[in-house]
XYZ file of C-alpha atoms in Angstrom:
120
model
C 287.405 21.007 277.028
C 287.889 22.166 273.453
C 287.473 25.808 272.517
C 287.802 27.362 269.116
C 287.926 31.099 268.591
C 287.739 32.638 265.095
C 288.812 36.076 264.035
C 289.566 38.012 260.866
C 286.141 38.391 259.283
C 284.849 41.657 257.990
C 283.538 43.491 254.969
C 285.474 43.690 251.716
C 284.852 44.593 248.111
C 284.752 41.940 245.437
C 288.249 40.964 244.364
C 289.664 41.707 247.816
C 291.251 39.370 250.342
C 290.708 38.418 253.945
C 292.545 36.064 256.290
C 290.587 34.151 258.900
C 292.276 32.768 261.981
C 291.179 30.137 264.481
C 292.946 29.362 267.703
C 292.249 26.093 269.435
C 292.631 25.017 273.020
C 292.225 21.372 274.074
C 292.756 19.984 270.601
C 296.096 19.442 268.926
C 296.959 19.207 265.240
C 297.601 15.430 265.614
C 294.174 14.725 267.023
C 292.313 14.768 263.773
C 290.755 17.035 261.158
C 290.493 20.815 261.129
C 288.150 22.605 258.790
C 286.540 25.816 257.700
C 282.817 25.804 256.994
C 280.405 28.519 255.980
C 276.720 29.188 256.110
C 274.889 31.871 254.185
C 271.375 33.035 255.207
C 268.797 30.527 254.112
C 271.438 28.033 253.007
C 272.882 24.863 254.455
C 276.264 24.855 256.081
C 278.922 23.693 253.680
C 282.544 22.696 253.981
C 284.984 25.210 252.512
C 288.359 23.644 253.209
C 289.793 20.941 255.447
C 293.216 19.829 256.585
C 293.999 16.510 258.115
C 296.500 15.519 260.752
C 299.219 14.943 258.136
C 298.669 18.285 256.465
C 296.664 17.024 253.555
C 294.133 19.562 252.296
C 290.865 19.533 250.416
C 288.676 22.326 249.067
C 285.131 22.931 247.950
C 285.141 23.352 244.199
C 284.047 27.071 244.175
C 287.002 28.140 246.324
C 289.776 26.108 244.729
C 292.585 28.346 243.479
C 291.272 31.253 245.575
C 291.401 30.077 249.169
C 294.235 28.503 251.052
C 293.908 26.599 254.299
C 296.925 26.314 256.546
C 297.784 25.462 260.097
C 300.493 26.411 262.518
C 301.020 23.313 264.642
C 303.119 25.056 267.216
C 300.461 27.703 267.805
C 297.538 25.262 267.467
C 296.010 27.719 265.002
C 294.216 27.324 261.744
C 294.042 29.931 258.923
C 292.088 30.546 255.773
C 293.533 32.977 253.268
C 290.745 34.077 251.031
C 291.655 35.837 247.760
C 289.634 37.092 244.811
C 286.560 37.218 247.018
C 283.164 37.194 245.402
C 279.739 38.284 246.712
C 278.712 34.665 246.806
C 281.399 34.056 249.424
C 279.369 36.130 251.838
C 278.564 33.946 254.835
C 279.282 33.207 258.450
C 282.501 31.239 258.545
C 283.135 28.618 261.220
C 286.202 26.793 262.324
C 285.655 23.197 263.429
C 287.633 20.182 264.523
C 286.963 16.468 264.797
C 288.806 13.463 266.105
C 289.981 10.771 263.704
C 291.282 10.541 260.174
C 288.087 10.941 258.151
C 287.701 14.638 257.295
C 285.214 14.634 254.438
C 281.951 15.066 256.254
C 280.140 17.640 258.356
C 280.122 15.683 261.574
C 282.742 17.720 263.298
C 282.815 17.575 267.030
C 283.671 21.117 268.040
C 282.759 24.413 266.472
C 283.722 27.971 266.916
C 281.265 30.837 267.270
C 281.763 32.003 263.718
C 283.031 35.165 262.046
C 281.085 37.066 259.414
C 282.487 37.658 255.943
C 280.638 40.085 253.722
C 281.714 40.762 250.112
C 280.080 43.530 248.149
């Protein structure tokens, strides 16, 4: 049984930083893809950043150079360092994982409950 638990969301002023964390049970780093997604009210869910089993990363264009995804394999934890935050980054942020090597889609198998990020 896979469980994902996010933490680290909150409210911050524009230009500030937040670090999101996601701890996983039942899914190891070698099993597949790990990703951060977000969904703003009235908008579709979008991928923010992903990391594959080999540590390769990809980012949505609007967060490149501002966000950094990382993973601690020993702790089975995923992180998202968010810098230079903008009001348009306001959304519910979700951690998700999927089996297999193909990370570039939204069909992830397991999702966390989400953590709210609000930038004013």
